[in-house]
Coordinates of C-alpha atoms in Angstrom, one line a residue:
M230 CA 95.1 72.8 85.6
T231 CA 94.2 70.4 88.4
Y232 CA 96.2 69.3 91.4
T233 CA 97.9 66.0 91.0
R234 CA 100.1 64.0 93.3
S235 CA 103.1 64.6 91.1
L236 CA 102.5 68.4 91.0
A237 CA 102.3 68.5 94.8
L238 CA 105.4 66.5 95.2
T239 CA 107.2 68.8 92.7
L240 CA 106.2 71.9 94.7
I241 CA 107.3 70.2 97.9
A242 CA 110.6 69.2 96.4
I243 CA 111.3 72.7 95.0
S244 CA 110.5 74.3 98.4
V245 CA 112.6 71.8 100.3
V246 CA 115.6 72.4 98.0
A247 CA 115.2 76.2 98.2
G248 CA 115.1 76.0 102.1
Y249 CA 118.1 73.7 102.1
L250 CA 120.1 76.0 99.9
L251 CA 119.2 79.1 102.0
F252 CA 120.2 77.2 105.2
H253 CA 123.6 76.1 103.9
L254 CA 124.6 79.0 101.6
N255 CA 123.7 81.9 103.7
G256 CA 125.6 81.5 107.0
Y257 CA 126.7 85.1 107.6
V258 CA 124.8 88.1 108.8
D259 CA 124.7 91.5 107.0
A260 CA 127.1 93.7 108.9
T261 CA 126.8 97.4 108.6
L262 CA 129.5 100.0 108.3
V263 CA 128.7 103.6 109.4
I264 CA 131.0 106.5 108.6
E265 CA 130.3 109.8 110.4
A266 CA 132.3 112.6 108.6
K267 CA 132.4 116.1 107.3
T268 CA 133.3 116.5 103.6
L269 CA 133.8 119.3 101.1
E270 CA 133.4 117.2 98.0
M271 CA 130.7 115.0 96.7
G272 CA 130.9 111.9 94.6
N273 CA 130.8 108.0 94.5
R274 CA 133.2 106.1 96.8
Q275 CA 133.9 102.4 97.1
V276 CA 134.5 100.3 100.2
A277 CA 136.7 97.2 99.5
V278 CA 135.7 94.1 101.5
L279 CA 138.0 91.0 101.7
D280 CA 136.4 87.6 102.1
A281 CA 138.3 85.5 104.5
D282 CA 137.0 82.2 103.1
T283 CA 137.6 82.7 99.4
G284 CA 140.3 85.5 99.3
S285 CA 138.2 87.5 96.9
T286 CA 137.5 91.2 97.2
K287 CA 134.1 92.7 96.8
T288 CA 133.3 96.4 96.5
V289 CA 130.4 98.4 97.8
T290 CA 129.6 101.8 96.3
F291 CA 128.2 104.6 98.5
V292 CA 127.5 108.3 97.7
V293 CA 129.2 111.1 99.5
G294 CA 126.3 113.6 99.2
D295 CA 127.5 116.8 101.0
N296 CA 130.1 119.4 100.2
T297 CA 129.4 121.9 102.9
G298 CA 131.3 120.5 105.8
A299 CA 128.2 119.6 107.7
D300 CA 128.0 116.6 110.0
C301 CA 126.8 113.6 107.9
F302 CA 126.8 109.9 108.2
Y303 CA 126.9 107.2 105.6
T304 CA 125.5 103.7 106.2
I305 CA 126.9 100.9 104.1
E306 CA 125.5 97.4 104.0
L307 CA 128.4 94.9 103.7
P308 CA 128.1 91.6 101.9
S309 CA 127.0 88.6 103.9
I310 CA 130.5 87.0 103.9
H311 CA 133.2 86.1 106.3
L312 CA 134.8 89.5 106.7
K313 CA 138.6 89.6 106.9
S314 CA 139.2 93.3 106.3
I315 CA 137.5 96.4 105.1
K316 CA 139.2 99.3 103.4
I317 CA 137.5 102.7 103.4
P318 CA 138.8 105.1 100.7
P319 CA 139.5 108.8 101.3
L320 CA 136.1 110.6 101.3
S321 CA 137.5 113.7 99.5
G322 CA 140.7 115.2 98.5
E323 CA 143.5 115.8 101.0
G324 CA 142.5 118.3 103.7
R325 CA 138.9 118.4 102.5
F326 CA 137.3 115.8 104.8
Q327 CA 137.3 114.7 108.4
V328 CA 136.2 111.3 109.7
D329 CA 134.6 111.8 113.2
R330 CA 133.6 108.2 113.9
V331 CA 133.6 104.8 112.3
I332 CA 131.2 102.0 113.4
L333 CA 131.2 98.4 112.4
K334 CA 128.1 96.6 113.7
N335 CA 125.9 93.5 113.5
D336 CA 123.0 92.3 115.6
Q337 CA 125.2 91.4 118.6
V338 CA 128.0 93.9 118.8
S339 CA 129.1 97.3 117.7
Y340 CA 132.7 98.5 117.4
I341 CA 133.0 102.2 117.5
W342 CA 136.2 104.2 116.8
N343 CA 136.3 108.0 117.5
S344 CA 138.4 110.6 115.6
K345 CA 141.4 109.7 117.8
G346 CA 141.2 106.0 116.8
E347 CA 140.1 104.9 120.3
C348 CA 137.8 101.9 120.1
E349 CA 134.7 101.2 122.2
Q350 CA 132.7 97.9 122.1
K351 CA 129.0 97.9 122.6
T352 CA 126.9 94.8 123.2
I353 CA 123.4 94.0 124.6
Q354 CA 123.6 91.8 127.7
N355 CA 120.4 90.7 129.4
G356 CA 118.5 93.4 127.6
K357 CA 120.8 96.2 128.6
I358 CA 123.4 98.2 126.7
H359 CA 126.9 97.3 127.9
R360 CA 129.9 99.5 126.8
E361 CA 133.6 98.7 127.3
A362 CA 137.0 99.3 125.7
C363 CA 137.7 97.1 122.8
K364 CA 139.3 93.8 123.7
P365 CA 142.6 92.4 122.3
D366 CA 140.5 90.2 119.9
S367 CA 138.5 93.1 118.6
P368 CA 138.9 94.6 115.1
V369 CA 141.8 97.0 114.5
L370 CA 141.4 100.3 112.7
T371 CA 144.5 101.5 110.8
A372 CA 145.1 104.9 109.1
N373 CA 147.0 104.4 105.9
A374 CA 149.4 106.8 104.2
D375 CA 146.9 107.6 101.4
K376 CA 144.4 108.8 104.0
S377 CA 142.3 105.6 103.6
L378 CA 141.3 103.5 106.6
T379 CA 141.5 99.8 107.0
I380 CA 139.6 97.6 109.5
S381 CA 141.3 94.2 110.0
S382 CA 141.4 91.3 112.4
I383 CA 137.5 91.1 112.3
P384 CA 136.3 88.4 114.7
T385 CA 133.3 86.2 113.9
L386 CA 131.4 87.4 117.0
G387 CA 127.9 88.3 115.8
M388 CA 128.9 87.6 112.2
L389 CA 127.6 84.0 112.1
K390 CA 123.9 83.4 111.8
S391 CA 122.5 81.2 114.6
F392 CA 121.0 77.9 113.9
K393 CA 117.6 79.3 115.0
T394 CA 117.9 82.2 112.5
K395 CA 119.0 80.0 109.7
I396 CA 116.2 77.5 110.2
T397 CA 113.6 80.3 110.5
I398 CA 114.8 81.8 107.2
A399 CA 114.8 78.4 105.5
L400 CA 111.4 77.3 106.7
S401 CA 109.7 80.7 106.0
S402 CA 111.2 80.8 102.6
G403 CA 110.3 77.3 101.8
L404 CA 106.7 77.7 103.0
L405 CA 106.3 81.0 101.1
M406 CA 107.5 79.2 97.9
F407 CA 105.2 76.3 98.4
F408 CA 102.1 78.3 99.1
S409 CA 102.9 80.7 96.3
G410 CA 103.0 77.6 94.0
I411 CA 99.7 76.3 95.3
W412 CA 98.1 79.7 94.8
L413 CA 99.6 80.1 91.3
L414 CA 98.7 76.6 90.1
R415 CA 95.3 76.1 91.8
P416 CA 92.5 75.1 89.4
F417 CA 90.7 77.7 87.5
S418 CA 86.9 77.9 87.8
G419 CA 84.9 76.3 85.1
Q420 CA 87.3 73.5 84.6
K421 CA 88.8 74.9 81.4
P422 CA 90.5 72.3 79.2
T423 CA 93.3 74.6 78.4
V424 CA 94.7 77.6 80.2
S425 CA 96.8 80.3 78.5
S426 CA 99.9 81.6 80.3
Q427 CA 98.3 85.1 80.5
E428 CA 95.6 83.8 82.8
Y429 CA 98.4 83.2 85.4
L430 CA 99.4 86.8 85.4
P431 CA 96.8 88.1 87.9
R432 CA 97.9 85.4 90.4
A433 CA 101.5 86.2 89.8
A434 CA 100.8 89.8 90.4
V435 CA 99.2 89.0 93.8
I436 CA 102.3 86.9 94.7
L437 CA 104.6 89.7 93.7
F438 CA 102.5 92.1 95.8
V439 CA 102.6 89.9 98.9
I440 CA 106.4 89.3 98.6
V441 CA 107.2 93.0 98.3
Y442 CA 104.9 93.6 101.4
L443 CA 106.7 90.9 103.4
Y444 CA 110.1 92.2 102.3
Q445 CA 109.4 95.7 103.5
F446 CA 107.9 94.2 106.7
S447 CA 111.2 92.3 107.2
L448 CA 113.2 95.5 106.9
I449 CA 110.9 97.3 109.4
W450 CA 111.3 94.4 111.8
K451 CA 115.1 94.5 111.4
Y452 CA 115.6 98.2 111.6
A453 CA 113.0 99.4 114.1
V454 CA 114.5 101.0 117.2
D455 CA 112.7 101.3 120.5
V456 CA 112.9 105.1 121.1
P457 CA 110.2 107.8 121.0
Y458 CA 110.0 110.4 118.4
W459 CA 109.0 114.1 118.7
E460 CA 105.4 114.5 120.0
E461 CA 105.5 111.1 121.5
W462 CA 107.8 112.4 124.3
V463 CA 105.1 114.9 125.3
Y464 CA 101.8 113.2 124.7
Y465 CA 102.9 109.9 126.3
F466 CA 105.1 111.1 129.2
E467 CA 103.6 114.5 130.3
P468 CA 101.5 114.6 133.5
N469 CA 97.9 113.3 133.0
G470 CA 99.1 111.5 129.9
L471 CA 99.2 107.8 129.0
L472 CA 101.3 106.8 132.0
D473 CA 98.6 107.9 134.4
G474 CA 96.1 105.4 132.9
L475 CA 93.5 105.3 130.2
S476 CA 91.0 108.1 130.6
W477 CA 88.3 109.6 128.4
K478 CA 89.8 113.0 128.7
W479 CA 93.2 111.9 127.5
L480 CA 91.8 109.6 124.9
F481 CA 89.7 112.2 123.2
S482 CA 92.1 115.2 123.8
F483 CA 93.8 116.9 120.9
W484 CA 97.2 115.7 119.8
D485 CA 98.4 118.9 118.1
F486 CA 95.4 119.6 115.8
H487 CA 94.3 116.0 115.7
K488 CA 92.1 113.5 117.4
I489 CA 94.0 110.2 117.3
V490 CA 91.8 107.9 119.4
F491 CA 92.8 104.6 117.8
T492 CA 96.5 105.4 117.8
K493 CA 96.3 106.2 121.5
L494 CA 94.4 102.9 122.1
V495 CA 97.3 101.0 120.3
A496 CA 99.8 102.8 122.6
W497 CA 97.7 102.0 125.7
L498 CA 97.7 98.3 124.7
S499 CA 101.4 98.4 124.1
L500 CA 101.9 99.8 127.5
K501 CA 99.9 97.0 129.1
L502 CA 101.4 94.2 127.0
N503 CA 105.1 95.2 126.6
Y504 CA 105.7 98.4 128.5
L505 CA 105.2 100.7 125.5
D506 CA 107.8 99.2 123.2
F507 CA 108.1 101.6 120.3
A508 CA 109.8 99.1 118.0
Q509 CA 107.0 96.7 118.5
Q510 CA 104.4 99.5 117.8
K511 CA 106.1 100.1 114.4
K512 CA 105.6 96.5 113.5
V513 CA 102.0 96.5 114.6
N514 CA 101.6 99.7 112.5
Y515 CA 102.7 97.9 109.4
I516 CA 100.2 95.2 110.0
I517 CA 97.5 97.9 110.3
F518 CA 98.9 99.3 106.9
G519 CA 98.4 95.8 105.5
V520 CA 94.7 95.7 106.6
M521 CA 94.3 99.1 104.9
L522 CA 95.8 97.7 101.7
F523 CA 93.3 94.8 101.9
A524 CA 90.4 97.2 102.4
V525 CA 91.5 99.0 99.1
Y526 CA 91.5 95.7 97.3
R527 CA 88.1 94.8 98.6
F528 CA 86.8 98.2 97.6
K529 CA 87.8 97.3 94.0
E530 CA 85.9 94.0 94.3
R531 CA 82.8 95.8 95.5
L532 CA 83.1 98.5 92.8
L533 CA 83.8 96.3 89.8
G534 CA 82.6 92.9 90.9
K535 CA 84.9 89.9 91.7
G536 CA 87.0 88.8 88.8
N537 CA 87.2 92.2 87.0
F538 CA 90.4 94.2 86.6
Q539 CA 92.5 91.3 87.8
L540 CA 95.8 93.1 87.5
F541 CA 94.7 95.8 89.9
T542 CA 97.4 94.7 92.5
L543 CA 100.0 96.0 90.0
F544 CA 98.7 99.5 90.6
M545 CA 98.5 98.9 94.3
L546 CA 102.2 97.9 94.2
F547 CA 103.3 101.5 94.2
M548 CA 101.7 101.8 97.7
L549 CA 104.5 99.5 98.9
S550 CA 107.1 102.0 97.9
P551 CA 109.3 103.3 100.8
I552 CA 108.4 106.8 99.7
A553 CA 106.0 106.7 102.8
Y554 CA 108.9 105.6 105.1
A555 CA 108.0 108.1 107.8
N556 CA 104.6 106.5 108.4
H557 CA 106.3 103.1 108.8
M558 CA 109.2 104.1 111.1
V559 CA 107.4 106.4 113.6
A560 CA 105.1 104.6 116.1
Q561 CA 102.5 107.3 116.2
M562 CA 101.9 107.4 112.5
S563 CA 99.4 104.5 112.7
Q564 CA 97.0 107.5 112.7
T565 CA 97.5 107.7 108.9
H566 CA 96.8 104.1 108.4
F567 CA 93.6 104.3 110.5
V568 CA 92.1 107.3 108.8
I569 CA 92.7 105.9 105.3
L570 CA 91.4 102.4 106.4
F571 CA 88.1 103.9 107.7
S572 CA 87.8 106.3 104.8
V573 CA 88.1 103.3 102.4
L574 CA 85.5 101.3 104.4
A575 CA 83.1 104.3 104.3
L576 CA 83.3 104.3 100.5
N577 CA 81.5 101.0 100.4
Y578 CA 78.5 102.6 102.0
T579 CA 78.7 106.2 100.7
I580 CA 76.7 105.8 97.5
S581 CA 74.0 103.3 97.6
I582 CA 70.4 102.6 96.5
D583 CA 70.0 100.6 99.7
Y584 CA 68.5 103.2 102.1
S585 CA 68.4 100.8 105.0
A586 CA 69.3 102.0 108.5
K587 CA 72.1 99.4 108.6
T588 CA 73.8 100.8 105.6
E589 CA 73.5 104.4 106.8
I590 CA 74.7 103.6 110.3
L591 CA 77.8 101.7 108.9
F592 CA 78.6 104.7 106.7
C593 CA 78.4 107.1 109.6
L594 CA 80.4 104.9 112.0
C595 CA 83.2 104.6 109.4
V596 CA 83.2 108.3 108.8
I597 CA 83.2 109.2 112.5
A598 CA 85.9 106.6 113.1
A599 CA 88.0 108.3 110.4
M600 CA 87.4 111.8 112.0
F601 CA 88.6 110.4 115.3
S602 CA 91.7 108.8 113.7
Y603 CA 93.3 111.9 112.3
S604 CA 92.0 115.4 111.4
H605 CA 92.1 114.5 107.7
G606 CA 89.0 112.5 108.5
L607 CA 87.1 115.8 108.5
A608 CA 88.0 116.4 104.9
F609 CA 86.8 112.8 104.0
A610 CA 83.6 113.4 105.9
A611 CA 82.9 116.6 104.1
V612 CA 83.4 115.1 100.7
Y613 CA 81.6 111.8 101.4
L614 CA 78.5 113.5 102.9
S615 CA 78.4 116.1 100.1
S616 CA 78.7 113.3 97.5
K617 CA 76.0 111.2 99.2
T618 CA 73.7 114.3 99.3
F619 CA 74.2 115.2 95.6
Y620 CA 73.7 111.6 94.5
T621 CA 70.5 111.3 96.5
V622 CA 69.1 114.5 95.2
Y623 CA 70.2 114.0 91.6
C624 CA 69.5 110.3 91.2
G625 CA 67.7 108.9 94.3
L626 CA 64.8 111.4 94.3
K627 CA 64.0 110.7 90.6
K628 CA 62.2 107.6 91.7
P629 CA 59.1 108.5 93.8
V630 CA 59.1 105.1 95.5
D631 CA 62.6 105.8 97.0
R632 CA 62.0 109.5 97.9
K633 CA 60.9 109.0 101.5
S634 CA 63.6 106.5 102.4
A635 CA 66.2 108.5 100.6
L636 CA 65.4 111.6 102.6
L637 CA 65.2 109.8 105.9
S638 CA 68.6 108.1 105.3
L639 CA 70.1 111.5 104.6
L640 CA 68.6 113.0 107.7
L641 CA 69.9 110.1 109.8
C642 CA 73.4 110.6 108.3
Y643 CA 73.4 114.3 109.0
L644 CA 72.3 113.8 112.6
L645 CA 74.9 111.1 113.4
I646 CA 77.8 112.9 111.8
A647 CA 76.7 116.2 113.4
L648 CA 76.8 114.5 116.7
G649 CA 80.3 113.2 115.9
L650 CA 81.4 116.7 114.9
Y651 CA 80.1 118.1 118.1
F652 CA 82.2 115.8 120.2
W653 CA 85.2 116.3 117.9
F654 CA 85.1 120.1 118.4
F655 CA 83.7 120.6 121.8
M656 CA 85.0 117.7 124.0
D657 CA 88.3 119.4 124.3
K658 CA 89.7 122.9 123.6
Q659 CA 91.5 123.0 120.3
P660 CA 95.0 124.4 120.5
A661 CA 95.8 127.6 118.6
P662 CA 97.7 127.2 115.3
K663 CA 101.5 127.4 115.8
W664 CA 101.9 128.9 112.3
P665 CA 99.7 130.7 109.8
L666 CA 97.1 128.6 108.1
L667 CA 97.0 128.6 104.3
F668 CA 93.6 128.8 102.6
P669 CA 92.6 128.3 98.9
V670 CA 92.5 132.1 98.3
D671 CA 96.3 132.0 98.5
S672 CA 98.1 130.8 95.4
R673 CA 100.6 128.9 97.6
F674 CA 97.7 126.6 98.6
W675 CA 97.3 125.4 95.0
E676 CA 101.1 125.1 94.5
C677 CA 101.1 122.9 97.6
L678 CA 98.2 120.8 96.5
I679 CA 99.7 120.2 93.0
N680 CA 103.0 119.3 94.5
L681 CA 101.4 116.8 96.8
V682 CA 99.6 115.2 93.9
G683 CA 102.9 114.9 92.1
L684 CA 104.4 113.3 95.3
G685 CA 101.8 110.6 95.1
F686 CA 103.0 109.7 91.6
G687 CA 106.7 109.6 92.7
F688 CA 107.9 113.1 91.9
N689 CA 110.0 114.1 94.9
D690 CA 111.3 117.5 93.7
E691 CA 109.1 120.5 94.0
G692 CA 107.6 121.8 90.8
I693 CA 104.1 122.3 89.5
F694 CA 104.5 120.8 85.9
S695 CA 104.6 117.2 87.0
G696 CA 101.8 117.7 89.5
I697 CA 99.6 119.4 86.9
L698 CA 100.2 116.4 84.6
C699 CA 99.3 113.9 87.3
L700 CA 96.2 115.9 88.3
F701 CA 95.1 116.0 84.7
I702 CA 95.5 112.2 84.4
T703 CA 93.5 111.8 87.6
L704 CA 90.6 114.2 87.0
L705 CA 90.1 113.6 83.3
P706 CA 88.3 110.2 83.7
C707 CA 86.1 111.7 86.4
I708 CA 85.0 114.5 84.1
L709 CA 84.4 112.2 81.2
L710 CA 82.4 109.8 83.3
F711 CA 80.0 112.6 84.3
Q712 CA 79.9 113.9 80.8
K713 CA 78.7 110.6 79.3
T714 CA 74.9 110.1 79.7
E715 CA 75.2 106.3 80.2
T716 CA 77.7 106.7 83.1
R717 CA 76.8 109.9 84.9
R718 CA 74.1 108.2 87.0
E719 CA 75.9 104.9 87.7
I720 CA 76.7 104.2 91.3
T721 CA 80.3 103.1 90.4
T722 CA 80.9 106.6 88.8
W723 CA 79.9 108.3 91.9
Q724 CA 81.9 105.9 94.1
I725 CA 85.2 106.3 92.4
V726 CA 84.8 110.1 91.9
T727 CA 84.0 110.4 95.6
A728 CA 87.2 108.3 96.4
I729 CA 89.4 110.6 94.3
L730 CA 87.9 113.8 95.5
G731 CA 88.3 112.5 99.1
I732 CA 92.0 112.1 98.6
L733 CA 92.3 115.5 97.0
A734 CA 90.4 117.1 100.0
A735 CA 92.7 115.3 102.5
L736 CA 95.7 116.8 100.6
G737 CA 94.0 120.1 100.7
A738 CA 93.7 119.8 104.4
I739 CA 97.4 119.2 104.6
C740 CA 98.1 122.3 102.7
I741 CA 95.8 124.4 104.9
G742 CA 97.7 123.2 108.0
R743 CA 101.2 122.8 106.7
G744 CA 101.5 124.6 103.4
S745 CA 102.9 127.8 105.0
L746 CA 105.9 125.9 106.4
S747 CA 109.0 126.1 104.2
G748 CA 110.2 122.7 102.9
S749 CA 107.3 120.7 104.2
I750 CA 105.4 120.1 101.0
K751 CA 107.2 116.9 99.8
S752 CA 107.2 115.2 103.3
S753 CA 107.2 111.4 103.3
R754 CA 104.4 111.3 105.8
Y755 CA 101.9 112.7 103.2
A756 CA 102.8 110.3 100.5
E757 CA 100.4 107.7 101.9
F758 CA 97.5 109.9 101.1
A759 CA 98.7 110.9 97.7
F760 CA 99.8 107.5 96.3
L761 CA 96.2 106.3 96.7
L762 CA 95.5 108.3 93.6
I763 CA 97.3 105.7 91.5
P764 CA 94.9 102.8 92.2
Y765 CA 91.9 105.1 92.3
T766 CA 92.8 106.6 89.0
S767 CA 93.3 103.2 87.4
L768 CA 89.8 102.3 88.6
A769 CA 88.4 105.4 87.0
W770 CA 90.0 104.7 83.7
W771 CA 88.8 101.1 83.8
L772 CA 85.2 102.3 84.3
L773 CA 85.5 104.9 81.5
L774 CA 87.1 102.7 78.8
K775 CA 84.6 100.1 77.8
N776 CA 86.5 98.7 74.9
A777 CA 88.8 96.0 76.3
K778 CA 91.6 96.7 73.8
W779 CA 91.8 100.4 74.5
R780 CA 91.4 99.8 78.2
G781 CA 94.3 97.4 78.3
L782 CA 96.5 99.7 76.2
F783 CA 95.9 102.8 78.3
L784 CA 96.2 101.1 81.7
T785 CA 99.5 99.5 80.4
I786 CA 100.8 102.9 79.4
F787 CA 99.6 104.4 82.8
W788 CA 101.4 101.6 84.7
I789 CA 104.6 102.2 82.8
F790 CA 104.4 105.9 83.5
C791 CA 104.0 105.2 87.2
F792 CA 106.9 102.7 87.1
I793 CA 109.2 105.3 85.5
T794 CA 108.2 108.0 88.0
Y795 CA 108.8 105.6 90.9
Q796 CA 112.0 104.1 89.7
D797 CA 114.1 106.1 92.3
D798 CA 111.7 105.2 95.2
W799 CA 112.4 101.6 95.9
A800 CA 115.7 101.7 97.9
A801 CA 113.9 100.5 101.0
A802 CA 116.9 98.9 102.6
V803 CA 119.0 102.1 102.3
I804 CA 116.2 104.3 103.7
Y805 CA 115.3 102.1 106.6
R806 CA 119.0 101.5 107.5
D807 CA 119.6 105.3 107.6
I808 CA 116.6 105.8 109.8
E809 CA 117.9 103.1 112.1
Q810 CA 121.2 105.0 112.4
I811 CA 119.4 108.2 113.3
D812 CA 117.3 106.4 115.9
L813 CA 120.4 104.9 117.3
K814 CA 122.1 108.3 117.5
V815 CA 119.0 109.5 119.4
L816 CA 119.2 106.4 121.7
E817 CA 122.9 107.3 122.4
C818 CA 121.9 110.8 123.4
V819 CA 119.2 109.5 125.7
E820 CA 121.7 107.1 127.1
N821 CA 124.1 109.9 127.8
Y822 CA 121.4 111.8 129.7
S823 CA 120.5 108.7 131.7
L824 CA 124.1 108.4 132.8
G825 CA 124.3 112.1 133.7
A826 CA 126.6 112.8 130.8
G827 CA 124.2 115.0 128.8
D828 CA 121.6 117.8 129.1
G829 CA 118.9 115.8 127.4
L830 CA 118.9 118.0 124.3
C831 CA 118.6 115.5 121.4
P832 CA 117.6 117.6 118.4
E833 CA 117.0 114.6 116.1
T834 CA 114.1 113.5 118.3
Y835 CA 112.7 116.7 119.9
G836 CA 113.3 120.4 119.8
E837 CA 113.6 120.8 123.6
P838 CA 115.4 118.8 126.3
I839 CA 113.7 115.5 126.9
G840 CA 115.0 115.1 130.4
K841 CA 111.7 115.5 132.3
Y842 CA 109.9 113.2 129.9
Y843 CA 112.6 110.6 130.2
D844 CA 112.6 110.8 134.0
R845 CA 108.9 110.1 134.0
A846 CA 109.2 107.3 131.6
K847 CA 112.0 105.8 133.6
R848 CA 109.9 106.0 136.8
Y849 CA 107.1 104.1 135.2
G850 CA 109.4 101.5 133.7
V851 CA 108.7 102.2 130.0
N852 CA 110.6 99.6 127.9
F853 CA 113.2 101.8 126.2
T854 CA 114.5 103.1 129.5
R855 CA 115.3 99.6 130.7
Q856 CA 118.2 99.1 128.4
F857 CA 120.4 101.7 130.1
N858 CA 122.7 100.6 132.9

């Protein structure tokens, strides 16, 4: 297909119409209802929402997931309509639940009712939180005889989208649709007279991938809250930390058991540019994550050649699951993105017949950068250097003409990485472990590793059967590639096996450090390492299966398998909305301390009182402290 004037005009017309419809048909914001309560029964409940414009009633289902009477909250995204009233059903049977707080909020205002029905209104004015008693024109909460609650007389304050917001949504959606059409319908190489619909599938897969990436980015942008989390209180606000200026000692000091040089550099830039805005850091982190995704795609291109395995992005799609939400909603977790990014870049130079100094130096720089991004980089370094050594000995030295250059390249790599390891271990004193380490001689290590492999394939519940199955699917093509004479010496075989073993080694490092902690195996923060096994495994099977028919059949079955296992892991809006509510609760606790109404103990954000850290952050004008009156 070639571009024509009529095609271009058609794309423009469709994009303009889509933007116009979004501008005029989507005039209300998404309000959120939060119910903080204790319940003794579980089950599905429905909130009834009355539309003031049409008079119709819409229902929103939410799940009451606790029956122990513990403090819980339920965030419910309301329809984008002109809200007239909201009816909250009884959460359990009579006498079996207690509502502590009800919050109705949008981007401009929050209405908060306590257990006595007293209403408080919270707004942001000139960048500061402003609280006051609800005004006469504020919503009214009424307790009904059947134990349900009704919110009525809801004003339009904050409910209407501004012109700027509407035009931004319309323009961005229209442009996305236009450029997606240009990408999809651009001419094919070779000027084919006819093009089958199947040839558009790879392009459609890329468009789908980009749209899902941007959708998740929009959620992170919307729900990111400017507040520190856990170690960030200590490592940024303790004496001789970030606030005292960038120093070599602080930059290369241990953060728990890790060296996170690049994450600290990002924090330092944030401090200089926007007073250490944690919400902005989360957005920057997701951009870094996007760069890492691009590096994975480029690795596929270098491994297989451009134009091969064109549906690879469908296997990368699972990397956009919010199963790794912890790495997207905690500012410091850019360390995970960085270590994977540099490990993927290093793969491009790990196995090579080009023994030039440039190639070896690039390999060493990427490996050392991974080591100083996160401690898991040590695991990648061990696997990559071992694989490089074995390949050189097994394959490179078979050719006498390459023997000298091969040995010199290995020597150069060992010297440079040894220098990096020296600085990693001896530039700062490593802290003692806070809990027992778990080594491979302990059966719990292997149980942990198998569970983490299962997590990468979407299995969130602990259990070794699913993990064993996934590990079998992952390792089988590696074994068969080495078993076959025609593939065991190929560079591509060694590259993809090295990639898979690197991920398994990183998961093993997690088990050594965290495997002894109860309930820590299936943590979201580890999913980003584990779900890389899906695209890597698909590449291994693509290399193994030479017959196009069998290759297509197996990869289709493998993709369907992953789709089924991930079917419960796509509720991004719900996950990020809940995290926002937790962060807002932390922010409220910090605000109480700043006003002298609390002791600074905010267990959702740190296990000790954060008072001394907050005081120091306040003294230096860190951004999140500026919003409190």
